[in-house]
Amino acid sequence: MTEDATDEFHQEIVAEVEESLSSDAPFSQEVFTRLILERLEEAGHLDATFPLYQEGRVRNAAYRIDGYAYDEERARLDLFTTIYLGDLPASKLPAADVTKALERALRFASACVDGLAAQLEPANTDASDLARLIENEADNLSAIRIILLTDGVVGSFTPPAEWRGKPLEFEAYDIVRLFRVLGQGETRADITVDLVSMSGRPLPCLHVPTQNGEYDAYLAVLPGDVLSQVYDRYGVRLLELNVRAFLGLQGRKSVNAELRRTIADQPTMFLAFNNGIVATVDDLDVVANDAGGLEIRSLKGLQIVNGGQTTASLHRARRKDGLKLDQVSVPVKIIKVGGADLSEMVSSISRAANRQNTVQLADFSANDPFHQQIETLANTTWLEDGKGRWFYERARGSYVAAEQKAALRKTDQKSFRQQTPKQRRLSKLDVARYLGAWSGLPDKVCLGGQKNFQNFMQRLKDEPPPPPDQSWFKRLVAIAVLYRAAEKKIRSMKFPAYGAQITAYVVAGLSHRSGGRLDFDRIWSKQSVSLELEQLIGDWAPKFDALMRASAGNKNPSEWFKKADCWKDLQTQLPQFTEPLPPELSFQALTAKAGDAVMLPNRGAHSVADYDRIARCMEIPSSVWMEVAERGQKTGLIHWTVAGICRTLAGYAAGGWERKPSPKQAKPALEAVLAAQRAGLVNAGLSIAEDVSDQT
């Protein structure tokens, strides 16, 4: 790493902050915080972060934070504090400034425990919500971590060891570390595990050298409590950096019944029953003991390439279920790569180890064919003017790498920036967020970038979709344009809290209410949404804010929004469409082919009545649709083609309405339900208004 490279990276960050300043984000420090948190989430260093600037005074002492993250799984609170220099040179920060930032953040946490929420006005802001969360969960916190975000340079700094009896951790992402993580690409060197400090003694091991010198292997037995502590400290960063999708730890059943039963009832048998873990290290400190054996004192660059599920499960058992791990032992094979290429060796070990269980090669997210296909489509699908395209960042940092490569020649640099400006950059986390919301999973989107992405990849594995084609890619971009327009509009409305969550739910509501049908071709062509659709989003946002708060009741809102029951509750209360419809909604009738928008000429445009029928259809359960189909056809009340439509909708309903009825299906289907009710063939207590089914 050179000083010139770091300075250049710093100037790029400053330029991006200045470019992002707007009326809804007028302060450089807040823009810097949001930008860095987003990038660190993409890099897997942080998860479910929320930018939140809050300052004030308690007993004449100032407090301030710039963001937070709460890990319910690990019961850990992260508070972010920012020192942004901007155009000033990235100089070393005085220790007094670092101490002051730490103390202000801790003062905020202490004020929350002492009842700050009751003093904040208004009482329904992100800050008051966080204050209540800290007040309620203070006794249950396993640790509190203060994270400094800065474009300066942080020297050695020793923070207090605890806060109110809780372990206190301090981390600094200064410009040097940010360049290493976000600019150069992360290395494993940050992960260092001191086994002596964790367990009180070194780890006995058996050394198995190889003849060709490509690697050294060490066999050991790791205490379950130590492995849980390591995961508590580093989380998903422990798991091989190129294999993030296979984590799925939140989306899957983290502790299967058998494993949990062993921990609870037969902890001493864990070693016999469990396959253990396979890990790689960049280096390790091995010493000889008095008995002539070997012991491992520390591990550097630790990566678990097989056994991530076991690791997270042990942690969950200890932290979530309160099970003791002092009698649990985990077999571990540690590989120190020698003469072989480290990245290639780690990747090969990952694949070979994971072929032995249910994890498939498709789980290696960056190299997943799905993401490779999107990258190819992004590179080959040009906008209507033939001069621009979108950039899909399949591998983290690939946009910066492509930008730097183009910068070698001025003509290439200008061409790259014109073809693929930053606002047309799509990351894997973006795709998971946009498609998740549009697919009716706003609760998953609210889990945060990494957790939502894991859930997204698990869905791809459980139900592999058809290979994406150009039509699919244009639809993806249209959804991205819509989502970003909603973000911008809702941000400009300056809601006191939950702006990101409102965005996810508004987009999901728009998809649900429209049956997943918009004029995607129009949005793709114009690369923007109409003023009418923007106005509709603006009208809906405060309604969703009220609905979401009412649904939360006495529950913690930000946690409630992550639950499927929240979205289920809201689906029955979505706002209605009104005339005139935005052009994206009032376009010509669509076929139901694969759920995609396909223009059919000489058909009537969509109307509010069409969308009302679709909504009514989705209120009817699968069993009633089947009953209408079977009894209606048997008695001759409804034609067999209409009965077929009812059976199709029964399937849609059974699938949770992932696929939705088209207007062409909804009208005859509702008429069939109404006829069946009048004839006494079904008695489901439904209220199907005649004017809804009879409207033209």
XYZ file of C-alpha atoms in Angstrom:
696
model
C 0.000 0.000 0.000
C 1.485 3.367 -0.987
C 0.753 6.768 0.457
C -0.116 8.073 -3.022
C -2.682 5.279 -3.510
C -4.278 6.063 -0.145
C -4.427 9.795 -0.973
C -6.028 9.019 -4.334
C -8.609 6.793 -2.644
C -9.311 9.581 -0.143
C -9.929 12.083 -2.928
C -12.293 9.633 -4.639
C -14.278 9.296 -1.398
C -14.425 13.087 -0.968
C -15.547 13.546 -4.579
C -18.282 10.937 -4.179
C -19.498 12.614 -0.979
C -19.668 15.980 -2.745
C -21.525 14.444 -5.704
C -24.083 12.931 -3.333
C -24.919 16.139 -1.490
C -28.541 17.136 -2.058
C -31.418 18.905 -0.397
C -32.352 15.741 1.514
C -28.720 15.065 2.498
C -27.095 18.493 2.814
C -24.293 17.662 5.260
C -21.035 16.071 4.153
C -20.587 14.175 7.401
C -23.961 12.464 7.099
C -23.354 11.579 3.440
C -19.910 10.179 4.321
C -21.429 8.070 7.109
C -24.152 6.669 4.860
C -21.685 5.959 2.033
C -19.155 4.159 4.255
C -21.794 2.115 6.083
C -23.242 0.940 2.760
C -19.797 -0.041 1.476
C -18.815 -1.820 4.686
C -22.058 -3.802 4.546
C -21.263 -4.844 0.996
C -17.809 -5.908 2.181
C -19.382 -8.031 4.922
C -17.773 -6.094 7.779
C -21.068 -4.762 9.098
C -24.699 -5.726 8.834
C -28.092 -4.069 9.264
C -26.603 -0.631 9.874
C -28.691 2.529 10.164
C -27.277 6.022 9.610
C -28.664 8.178 12.410
C -27.287 11.554 13.382
C -28.345 12.444 16.907
C -26.771 14.942 19.262
C -27.758 16.677 22.454
C -26.689 17.410 25.999
C -27.166 15.692 29.323
C -26.167 17.661 32.410
C -24.146 20.062 30.226
C -22.188 17.208 28.642
C -22.591 16.590 24.932
C -23.566 13.267 23.375
C -23.555 12.332 19.691
C -23.815 9.340 17.407
C -23.891 9.053 13.622
C -25.472 5.613 13.264
C -26.078 2.266 14.901
C -26.562 -1.452 14.387
C -28.155 -3.916 16.770
C -27.373 -7.606 16.372
C -30.219 -9.393 18.134
C -28.560 -12.760 17.493
C -25.368 -11.773 19.299
C -27.038 -9.236 21.621
C -24.465 -6.655 20.581
C -24.960 -2.939 20.058
C -22.785 -0.997 17.624
C -22.744 2.793 17.812
C -21.047 4.702 14.998
C -19.340 8.042 15.430
C -17.886 10.000 12.524
C -14.989 12.422 12.105
C -14.995 13.706 8.525
C -12.169 15.947 7.296
C -13.316 16.285 3.700
C -10.936 18.254 1.492
C -8.384 18.526 4.280
C -5.377 16.190 3.979
C -5.897 12.777 5.551
C -3.742 13.572 8.567
C -3.368 11.736 11.849
C -6.200 12.518 14.243
C -5.219 13.827 17.674
C -5.856 11.231 20.368
C -8.001 13.818 22.163
C -10.408 13.962 19.180
C -10.741 10.166 19.113
C -11.333 10.088 22.879
C -13.939 12.839 22.590
C -15.826 10.949 19.842
C -15.810 7.752 21.923
C -17.004 9.534 25.062
C -19.849 11.303 23.230
C -21.119 7.987 21.846
C -20.921 6.298 25.254
C -22.658 9.282 26.810
C -25.533 8.739 24.385
C -25.782 5.055 25.394
C -25.762 5.970 29.086
C -28.392 8.652 28.561
C -30.603 6.071 26.831
C -30.359 3.701 29.798
C -31.261 6.616 32.072
C -34.471 7.380 30.161
C -33.468 9.635 27.261
C -36.341 8.293 25.130
C -38.895 10.068 27.315
C -37.104 13.394 26.790
C -36.742 13.256 22.998
C -39.270 15.179 20.944
C -41.040 14.099 18.858
C -41.435 10.682 20.445
C -41.674 8.715 17.202
C -38.227 9.204 15.665
C -35.414 6.815 14.847
C -33.503 8.289 17.774
C -36.302 7.736 20.291
C -36.819 4.210 18.963
C -33.104 3.464 19.432
C -33.141 5.049 22.876
C -36.014 2.784 23.956
C -34.237 -0.237 22.474
C -31.059 0.487 24.464
C -33.051 1.176 27.619
C -34.973 -2.097 27.313
C -32.061 -4.298 26.248
C -29.200 -2.821 28.295
C -29.184 -5.669 30.805
C -29.182 -8.285 28.043
C -26.354 -6.824 25.956
C -23.334 -9.077 25.604
C -21.141 -6.150 24.539
C -21.209 -2.629 23.193
C -18.937 -1.588 20.351
C -18.054 1.973 19.371
C -16.966 2.233 15.736
C -15.234 5.350 14.512
C -15.660 6.177 10.819
C -13.163 8.701 9.558
C -11.188 9.826 6.533
C -8.345 10.712 8.874
C -5.688 8.404 10.289
C -6.127 6.891 13.762
C -3.035 6.094 15.794
C -2.773 3.730 18.748
C -5.658 4.163 21.128
C -6.617 2.302 24.291
C -10.335 2.561 25.138
C -11.918 1.661 28.471
C -12.428 -2.088 28.933
C -16.093 -1.861 29.861
C -19.215 0.252 29.943
C -21.684 -0.218 32.788
C -20.316 -3.688 33.452
C -20.523 -4.708 29.787
C -17.448 -5.441 27.656
C -16.567 -2.385 25.585
C -14.964 -2.770 22.177
C -13.563 -0.016 19.993
C -12.881 -0.199 16.273
C -11.704 2.462 13.888
C -12.253 2.459 10.150
C -9.817 5.199 9.209
C -8.741 6.045 5.673
C -5.898 3.501 5.778
C -8.184 0.660 6.794
C -10.965 1.819 4.478
C -8.516 1.751 1.576
C -7.467 -1.770 2.534
C -11.058 -2.975 2.870
C -12.851 -0.966 0.162
C -10.091 0.161 -2.156
C -7.558 -2.618 -2.446
C -9.955 -5.362 -1.467
C -10.030 -6.980 1.938
C -7.357 -9.324 3.176
C -7.701 -11.866 5.929
C -4.956 -10.208 7.971
C -7.475 -8.344 10.127
C -8.672 -11.557 11.754
C -6.351 -12.579 14.578
C -7.420 -15.084 17.229
C -5.453 -15.185 20.502
C -6.289 -18.646 21.841
C -4.379 -18.119 25.085
C -6.391 -15.058 26.091
C -9.644 -16.747 25.105
C -9.207 -20.113 26.778
C -6.409 -19.453 29.259
C -4.014 -21.877 27.579
C -2.613 -22.784 24.154
C -4.360 -25.384 22.002
C -2.620 -28.795 21.834
C -2.303 -30.004 18.239
C -0.880 -32.670 15.974
C 1.251 -31.415 13.071
C 0.888 -33.232 9.741
C 3.436 -31.816 7.243
C 3.087 -32.542 3.542
C 5.879 -33.895 1.381
C 5.638 -31.266 -1.348
C 5.537 -28.318 1.059
C 2.377 -26.811 -0.415
C 0.682 -26.678 2.972
C 0.896 -27.753 6.600
C -2.014 -29.378 8.412
C -2.730 -29.229 12.133
C -5.330 -31.408 13.841
C -6.778 -30.131 17.102
C -9.843 -30.074 19.319
C -11.262 -26.605 19.886
C -13.415 -25.855 22.951
C -16.948 -25.034 21.850
C -16.995 -21.923 24.015
C -13.874 -20.573 22.299
C -15.322 -21.160 18.827
C -18.488 -19.377 19.906
C -16.451 -16.427 21.207
C -14.528 -16.190 17.939
C -17.797 -16.056 15.990
C -19.131 -13.521 18.464
C -16.147 -11.309 17.662
C -15.924 -11.662 13.886
C -19.300 -13.002 12.740
C -19.652 -13.752 9.039
C -16.146 -12.450 8.283
C -14.845 -15.785 9.587
C -16.419 -17.571 6.676
C -14.393 -17.658 3.483
C -14.645 -14.246 1.874
C -15.553 -15.556 -1.572
C -18.262 -17.885 -0.273
C -20.646 -15.513 1.445
C -23.910 -16.846 0.025
C -23.405 -20.191 1.613
C -23.711 -18.614 5.046
C -27.486 -18.564 4.977
C -27.230 -18.720 8.735
C -30.166 -16.464 9.436
C -32.371 -17.735 6.618
C -31.841 -21.375 7.388
C -32.571 -23.381 10.484
C -29.417 -22.399 12.325
C -29.595 -25.034 15.025
C -31.046 -28.293 13.784
C -32.871 -30.353 16.367
C -30.231 -33.069 16.586
C -27.326 -30.702 17.080
C -29.161 -28.695 19.721
C -30.212 -31.873 21.492
C -26.599 -33.002 21.637
C -25.450 -29.687 23.116
C -28.240 -29.694 25.692
C -28.342 -33.381 26.682
C -25.018 -34.949 25.669
C -22.442 -32.158 25.341
C -19.510 -34.525 25.853
C -20.628 -36.506 22.775
C -20.428 -33.503 20.419
C -16.902 -34.464 19.371
C -18.065 -37.953 18.416
C -21.241 -36.891 16.631
C -20.033 -33.789 14.717
C -17.745 -33.638 11.699
C -16.133 -30.478 13.009
C -14.707 -27.646 10.962
C -12.069 -27.079 8.303
C -10.189 -23.792 8.489
C -7.345 -22.041 6.713
C -4.884 -19.576 8.228
C -2.343 -17.185 6.808
C -0.071 -17.937 9.751
C -0.124 -19.406 13.235
C 2.057 -19.241 16.324
C 3.062 -22.794 17.259
C 5.301 -23.597 20.225
C 6.635 -26.809 21.755
C 5.402 -27.730 25.219
C 7.281 -29.417 28.064
C 5.966 -32.854 27.067
C 7.480 -32.576 23.617
C 4.202 -31.867 21.876
C 3.038 -28.786 19.978
C 0.583 -26.088 20.999
C -1.057 -23.286 18.997
C -1.032 -19.898 20.709
C -2.675 -17.770 18.032
C -4.132 -17.843 14.519
C -3.797 -15.125 11.908
C -6.124 -14.739 8.925
C -8.517 -17.448 10.142
C -11.194 -18.494 7.643
C -13.702 -21.290 8.218
C -14.211 -22.938 4.831
C -16.360 -25.820 6.056
C -18.412 -25.883 9.227
C -19.918 -22.417 9.194
C -23.289 -23.855 10.142
C -21.756 -25.664 13.112
C -19.962 -22.489 14.199
C -23.055 -20.284 14.083
C -25.170 -22.999 15.675
C -22.862 -23.259 18.686
C -22.936 -19.510 19.045
C -26.719 -19.418 18.859
C -27.016 -22.219 21.409
C -24.893 -20.248 23.872
C -26.144 -16.754 23.176
C -29.800 -17.318 22.252
C -30.715 -20.517 24.085
C -28.464 -20.035 27.118
C -26.846 -23.460 26.759
C -23.411 -24.028 28.298
C -20.601 -25.059 25.972
C -17.906 -25.812 28.549
C -18.166 -29.560 27.848
C -18.475 -29.217 24.067
C -15.395 -30.002 21.982
C -15.152 -29.434 18.231
C -12.696 -31.302 15.985
C -10.812 -28.866 13.756
C -8.444 -29.255 10.820
C -6.310 -26.166 10.290
C -4.564 -25.701 6.940
C -1.653 -23.278 6.629
C -1.004 -22.716 2.958
C 2.676 -22.676 2.059
C 4.000 -22.664 -1.495
C 0.589 -22.938 -3.173
C -1.441 -19.947 -4.325
C -3.412 -18.928 -1.247
C -6.631 -17.778 -2.949
C -6.763 -20.798 -5.251
C -5.981 -23.178 -2.383
C -8.662 -21.695 -0.135
C -11.222 -21.832 -2.941
C -10.326 -25.458 -3.732
C -10.570 -26.474 -0.074
C -13.954 -24.750 0.182
C -15.357 -26.578 -2.805
C -13.922 -29.967 -1.882
C -15.047 -29.749 1.732
C -18.528 -28.567 0.882
C -19.169 -31.273 -1.710
C -19.528 -33.622 1.225
C -22.749 -32.049 2.476
C -25.825 -30.244 1.211
C -23.967 -27.070 0.249
C -23.813 -26.841 -3.534
C -21.233 -25.160 -5.741
C -23.910 -22.620 -6.628
C -23.616 -21.367 -3.047
C -20.325 -19.626 -3.850
C -22.058 -16.355 -4.572
C -19.593 -14.365 -6.654
C -19.096 -17.320 -9.011
C -22.721 -18.417 -8.993
C -23.924 -18.816 -12.614
C -26.904 -16.591 -11.795
C -24.625 -13.655 -10.961
C -22.311 -14.389 -13.877
C -25.309 -14.264 -16.215
C -26.448 -10.916 -14.795
C -22.931 -9.538 -15.289
C -22.940 -10.701 -18.917
C -26.367 -9.151 -19.500
C -25.244 -5.865 -17.940
C -22.205 -5.769 -20.225
C -24.214 -6.490 -23.372
C -27.541 -4.699 -22.779
C -27.384 -1.078 -23.880
C -29.860 1.680 -23.152
C -32.174 3.019 -25.834
C -29.620 5.622 -26.925
C -27.001 2.920 -27.444
C -24.478 4.972 -25.468
C -24.937 3.800 -21.896
C -25.445 0.656 -19.891
C -25.622 -0.575 -16.302
C -22.652 -2.035 -14.438
C -23.221 -5.165 -12.348
C -20.658 -5.510 -9.580
C -20.604 -9.288 -9.367
C -17.389 -9.318 -7.343
C -17.000 -6.627 -4.723
C -14.667 -3.887 -5.888
C -14.987 -4.757 -9.579
C -16.455 -1.318 -10.399
C -13.485 0.443 -8.818
C -11.122 -1.955 -10.592
C -12.799 -1.276 -13.955
C -12.718 2.464 -13.268
C -9.021 2.350 -12.405
C -8.267 0.305 -15.512
C -10.111 2.830 -17.667
C -8.193 5.664 -15.994
C -4.970 4.490 -17.632
C -6.094 6.310 -20.778
C -8.072 9.552 -20.702
C -10.303 8.522 -23.601
C -11.145 5.224 -21.899
C -11.816 6.989 -18.608
C -14.240 9.435 -20.217
C -15.975 6.620 -22.096
C -16.330 4.506 -18.944
C -17.835 7.348 -16.938
C -20.276 8.210 -19.722
C -21.327 4.596 -20.274
C -21.491 3.447 -16.654
C -21.734 6.365 -14.198
C -21.884 5.527 -10.517
C -25.658 5.948 -10.410
C -25.965 2.995 -12.809
C -23.907 0.670 -10.630
C -25.728 -2.396 -9.274
C -24.306 -4.539 -6.481
C -25.438 -8.022 -5.445
C -26.970 -6.504 -2.318
C -28.899 -4.029 -4.477
C -30.356 -6.818 -6.616
C -31.407 -8.780 -3.526
C -33.023 -5.674 -2.009
C -34.915 -4.574 -5.119
C -36.159 -8.017 -6.129
C -36.945 -8.897 -2.515
C -39.239 -5.905 -2.084
C -40.908 -6.366 -5.476
C -41.418 -10.086 -4.740
C -43.359 -9.258 -1.594
C -40.638 -9.784 1.008
C -40.150 -6.319 2.541
C -39.644 -7.939 5.945
C -36.554 -9.713 4.608
C -35.264 -6.467 3.077
C -35.547 -4.856 6.518
C -33.126 -7.451 7.912
C -30.277 -5.524 6.316
C -27.997 -6.003 3.345
C -26.087 -9.176 4.177
C -28.942 -11.045 5.869
C -31.337 -10.198 3.066
C -28.758 -11.315 0.506
C -28.295 -14.640 2.314
C -32.044 -15.122 2.290
C -32.166 -14.213 -1.406
C -29.468 -16.760 -2.287
C -31.222 -19.444 -0.254
C -34.432 -18.821 -2.229
C -32.489 -19.147 -5.480
C -31.141 -22.470 -4.281
C -34.495 -23.779 -3.052
C -36.344 -22.769 -6.232
C -33.860 -22.166 -9.068
C -35.341 -19.643 -11.528
C -35.012 -19.889 -15.312
C -31.746 -18.408 -16.606
C -32.120 -14.620 -16.806
C -32.400 -13.168 -20.295
C -32.337 -9.627 -21.664
C -36.048 -9.086 -20.995
C -35.535 -10.171 -17.382
C -32.535 -7.842 -17.027
C -34.475 -4.837 -18.337
C -37.228 -5.642 -15.848
C -34.609 -5.801 -13.062
C -33.267 -2.392 -14.036
C -36.807 -0.966 -14.179
C -37.446 -2.223 -10.639
C -34.109 -0.712 -9.564
C -35.085 2.653 -11.066
C -38.466 2.477 -9.305
C -36.918 1.532 -5.948
C -34.331 4.294 -6.131
C -36.999 6.825 -7.101
C -39.021 5.727 -4.062
C -35.932 6.046 -1.849
C -35.259 9.556 -3.090
C -38.876 10.685 -2.753
C -39.333 9.229 0.735
C -35.976 10.585 1.902
C -36.992 14.065 0.720
C -40.149 13.829 2.842
C -37.932 13.677 5.959
C -39.855 11.122 7.973
C -38.705 11.194 11.588
C -38.018 7.447 11.504
C -37.992 4.259 9.420
C -37.427 5.857 6.007
C -35.621 2.785 4.641
C -38.303 0.427 5.947
C -41.110 2.591 4.563
C -39.417 2.453 1.151
C -39.262 -1.344 1.172
C -42.905 -1.659 2.207
C -44.166 0.962 -0.254
C -42.455 -0.835 -3.153
C -43.807 -4.190 -1.937
C -47.265 -2.650 -1.568
C -47.145 -1.226 -5.082
C -46.183 -4.641 -6.433
C -48.899 -6.432 -4.470
C -51.606 -3.916 -5.325
C -50.733 -3.964 -9.041
C -50.408 -7.726 -9.224
C -46.693 -7.293 -9.965
C -47.457 -5.554 -13.240
C -46.007 -2.236 -14.316
C -44.993 -0.834 -17.671
C -41.409 -1.972 -17.198
C -40.639 -1.186 -20.840
C -41.526 2.461 -20.284
C -39.343 2.731 -17.166
C -36.450 1.011 -18.933
C -36.781 3.301 -21.933
C -36.948 6.514 -19.925
C -34.663 5.350 -17.065
C -36.981 7.201 -14.704
C -40.497 7.060 -13.332
C -43.249 9.503 -14.220
C -44.133 12.454 -12.013
C -47.528 10.806 -11.486
C -45.962 7.621 -10.093
C -43.612 9.675 -7.955
C -46.653 11.522 -6.595
C -48.417 8.223 -5.865
C -45.367 7.088 -3.873
C -45.455 10.388 -2.012
C -49.158 9.916 -1.229
C -48.666 6.341 -0.059
C -45.584 6.895 2.119
C -47.347 8.612 5.085
C -50.145 6.036 4.875
C -47.622 3.232 5.144
C -45.865 5.022 7.985
C -49.144 5.099 9.928
C -50.057 1.493 9.029
C -46.624 0.173 10.009
C -46.627 1.965 13.345
C -50.153 0.764 14.112
C -49.167 -2.803 13.216
C -46.164 -2.635 15.555
C -48.329 -1.583 18.505
C -46.237 -1.944 21.659
C -43.537 -3.955 19.893
C -40.191 -2.470 18.915
C -41.031 -1.095 15.442
C -37.695 -1.675 13.708
C -37.676 -5.304 14.893
C -41.366 -5.840 14.057
C -40.836 -4.651 10.474
C -38.429 -7.602 10.027
C -41.210 -10.112 10.715
C -43.307 -11.812 8.045
C -46.394 -11.227 10.214
C -45.935 -7.476 9.783
C -46.201 -7.705 5.990
C -49.058 -10.206 6.298
C -50.950 -7.719 8.467
C -50.344 -4.808 6.084
C -51.427 -6.687 2.949
C -55.059 -6.459 4.044
C -54.863 -2.682 4.532
C -53.017 -1.441 1.461
C -54.033 1.960 0.034
C -56.327 1.981 -2.973
C -55.461 3.182 -6.452
C -57.425 6.154 -7.726
C -58.022 7.636 -11.166
C -56.176 8.866 -13.068
C -53.564 6.156 -12.809
C -49.874 6.872 -13.503
C -48.871 5.813 -17.037
C -46.817 2.937 -15.604
C -50.076 1.477 -14.246
C -52.575 2.486 -16.923
C -50.699 0.855 -19.776
C -52.305 -1.605 -22.134
C -53.484 -5.008 -20.959
C -50.876 -7.666 -20.306
C -50.560 -11.335 -20.867
C -49.860 -13.451 -17.810
C -46.867 -15.092 -19.487
C -44.287 -15.887 -16.804
C -45.504 -12.870 -14.869
C -43.665 -10.521 -17.249
C -45.055 -7.393 -18.838
C -45.773 -8.050 -22.520
C -47.570 -5.405 -24.541
C -50.620 -6.540 -26.488
C -51.977 -4.017 -29.029
C -55.654 -3.205 -29.461
C -56.575 -4.034 -25.879
C -57.983 -1.687 -23.287
C -55.711 0.081 -20.834
C -55.632 -0.968 -17.210
C -58.100 0.718 -14.902
C -58.533 1.051 -11.157
C -61.263 -1.599 -11.413
C -58.732 -4.063 -12.856
C -56.468 -3.620 -9.856
C -59.397 -3.795 -7.444
C -60.338 -7.180 -8.920
C -56.774 -8.440 -8.564
C -56.751 -7.340 -4.924
C -60.117 -9.038 -4.271
C -58.846 -12.265 -5.817
C -55.898 -12.289 -3.427
C -58.240 -12.041 -0.437
C -59.764 -15.434 -1.275
C -58.040 -18.548 0.127
C -56.903 -21.493 -1.983
C -59.561 -23.843 -0.587
C -62.392 -21.565 -1.726
C -60.962 -21.271 -5.245
C -60.810 -25.065 -5.484
C -64.338 -25.392 -4.119
C -65.666 -22.891 -6.659
C -63.849 -24.713 -9.482
C -64.984 -28.224 -8.529
C -68.588 -27.505 -7.559
C -69.151 -24.849 -10.186
C -67.962 -27.089 -13.031
C -69.754 -30.177 -11.674
C -73.117 -28.368 -11.540
C -72.552 -26.649 -14.864
C -72.744 -23.251 -13.194
C -69.409 -22.130 -14.587
C -67.656 -23.010 -17.829
C -64.749 -25.412 -17.674
C -62.334 -22.701 -18.869
C -63.341 -20.463 -15.959
C -63.018 -23.429 -13.604
C -59.465 -23.800 -14.930
C -58.744 -20.178 -14.068
C -60.068 -20.761 -10.540
C -57.772 -23.794 -10.160
C -54.852 -21.677 -11.339
C -55.664 -19.029 -8.739
C -55.954 -21.759 -6.115
C -52.356 -22.642 -6.923
C -51.304 -18.992 -6.732
C -53.005 -18.669 -3.333
C -51.369 -21.848 -2.042
C -48.002 -20.399 -3.081
C -48.560 -17.261 -1.028
C -49.479 -15.211 -4.136
C -45.895 -15.123 -5.348
C -47.610 -15.211 -8.732
C -50.596 -12.939 -9.032
C -53.726 -12.969 -11.210
C -53.889 -10.881 -14.347
C -56.861 -8.600 -15.023
C -57.916 -11.088 -17.714
C -58.070 -13.833 -15.070
C -59.472 -11.754 -12.222
C -62.761 -10.641 -13.804
C -64.226 -14.064 -14.762
C -62.810 -15.635 -11.596
C -64.582 -13.141 -9.330
C -67.793 -13.537 -11.336
C -67.532 -17.302 -10.747
C -67.127 -16.824 -6.988
C -70.104 -14.479 -6.912
C -72.241 -16.951 -8.890
C -71.203 -19.842 -6.637
C -72.131 -17.841 -3.538
C -75.540 -16.906 -4.960
C -76.194 -20.541 -5.799
C -75.223 -21.633 -2.302
C -72.311 -23.771 -3.553
C -69.804 -22.023 -1.298
C -70.313 -20.444 2.071
C -67.066 -18.823 3.031
C -68.536 -15.629 4.452
C -67.013 -13.623 1.600
C -68.283 -10.240 0.532
C -67.711 -9.948 -3.211
C -69.374 -6.739 -4.357
C -71.272 -7.137 -7.575
C -70.012 -3.828 -8.903
C -66.416 -5.070 -8.600
C -67.028 -8.164 -10.684
C -69.439 -6.536 -13.113
C -67.463 -3.404 -13.934
C -66.194 -3.206 -17.448
